[in-house]
Amino acid sequence: KEKKKKYKIVLFTGYTCSNRCVFCVDADKRGLPEKTTGELLSLIYAAKKKGADILEIIGGEATIRPDFTALVRAAKEVGIAEVSCATNGRVFADPGMAKAIVGAGIDSLIFSIHGPTAQIHDALTASPGSFSELMKGLANLRKLGFKRVGGNTTVVRGNMRALPALAKFYVRLGTRNVE
């Protein structure tokens, strides 16, 4: 029996981000207005109407929006089977936020990890402490029993030599897949 292909729609919330990645192609757009909650809810309903099996929420950094859990919950309530989010993972360092987002129904997360060490990752994100926060976030998710975590790495000169160590790091984390 042939597997039915899943239809994925990507929901872009805006450019605001808690990191300042040195390689960010959208750094000059950070001041642009974010989509409103109403606009995003309309796009969620439209995604369901179009038959989306998967809704991937991305930004800048979508998880820092005050309405993030409501957006996840709305997507689940309209019947979208899988809600995913690409994230820098920092918000999950707060155990209450991790619990709220998991409780809202997030199905999978794609953590952007740009180095196997704080030195490399923090230098590339230009955000001291970002590696420590994402590691705390991963630990908080594990404590909640949340296992569907993937990885996303932007390969640049600053992390290229560390890619073998980063691959081992992802394996140790038990990451399902890496882009």
Coordinates of C-alpha atoms in Angstrom, one line a residue, residues 7-73:
Y7 CA 0.4 18.3 2.7
K8 CA 2.4 20.9 4.7
I9 CA 1.7 24.6 5.0
V10 CA 4.3 27.0 6.5
L11 CA 2.9 29.8 8.7
F12 CA 5.3 32.7 8.8
T13 CA 4.6 35.0 11.8
G14 CA 7.1 37.8 11.3
Y15 CA 10.7 38.7 11.7
T16 CA 11.1 39.4 15.4
C17 CA 13.7 37.1 17.0
S18 CA 15.5 36.7 20.3
N19 CA 18.8 35.8 18.6
R20 CA 21.0 38.0 16.4
C21 CA 22.5 35.4 14.1
V22 CA 25.5 36.7 12.2
F23 CA 24.4 34.8 9.1
C24 CA 20.7 35.9 9.2
V25 CA 19.3 36.8 5.8
D26 CA 16.4 38.7 7.4
A27 CA 18.3 40.8 9.9
D28 CA 17.4 44.0 8.1
K29 CA 13.7 43.1 8.3
R30 CA 13.5 42.7 12.1
G31 CA 11.7 46.1 12.4
L32 CA 8.9 45.1 10.1
P33 CA 5.5 44.6 11.8
E34 CA 4.5 41.1 12.9
K35 CA 1.4 39.5 11.6
T36 CA -1.5 40.1 14.0
T37 CA -3.2 37.2 15.9
G38 CA -6.3 37.7 13.8
E39 CA -4.3 37.5 10.5
L40 CA -2.6 34.3 11.8
L41 CA -5.8 32.7 12.9
S42 CA -7.3 33.4 9.4
L43 CA -4.3 31.7 7.9
I44 CA -4.7 28.7 10.2
Y45 CA -8.3 28.3 9.1
A46 CA -7.3 28.7 5.5
A47 CA -4.6 26.1 5.9
K48 CA -7.2 23.6 7.2
K49 CA -9.6 24.5 4.4
K50 CA -6.8 23.8 1.9
G51 CA -6.3 20.3 3.5
A52 CA -3.1 20.9 5.5
D53 CA -2.0 17.8 7.3
I54 CA 1.0 19.7 8.8
L55 CA 1.3 23.3 9.9
E56 CA 4.8 24.5 10.5
I57 CA 5.0 27.7 12.4
I58 CA 8.2 29.8 11.8
G59 CA 9.4 33.3 12.2
G60 CA 12.0 35.2 13.2
E61 CA 11.2 33.3 16.4
A62 CA 7.5 32.5 16.7
T63 CA 7.7 31.1 20.2
I64 CA 8.3 34.5 21.8
R65 CA 4.9 35.8 20.6
P66 CA 2.5 36.1 23.5
D67 CA -0.2 34.4 21.4
F68 CA 2.0 31.4 20.4
T69 CA 0.2 28.8 22.5
A70 CA -3.2 30.1 21.4
L71 CA -2.0 29.7 17.7
V72 CA -0.9 26.1 18.4
R73 CA -4.2 25.3 20.2

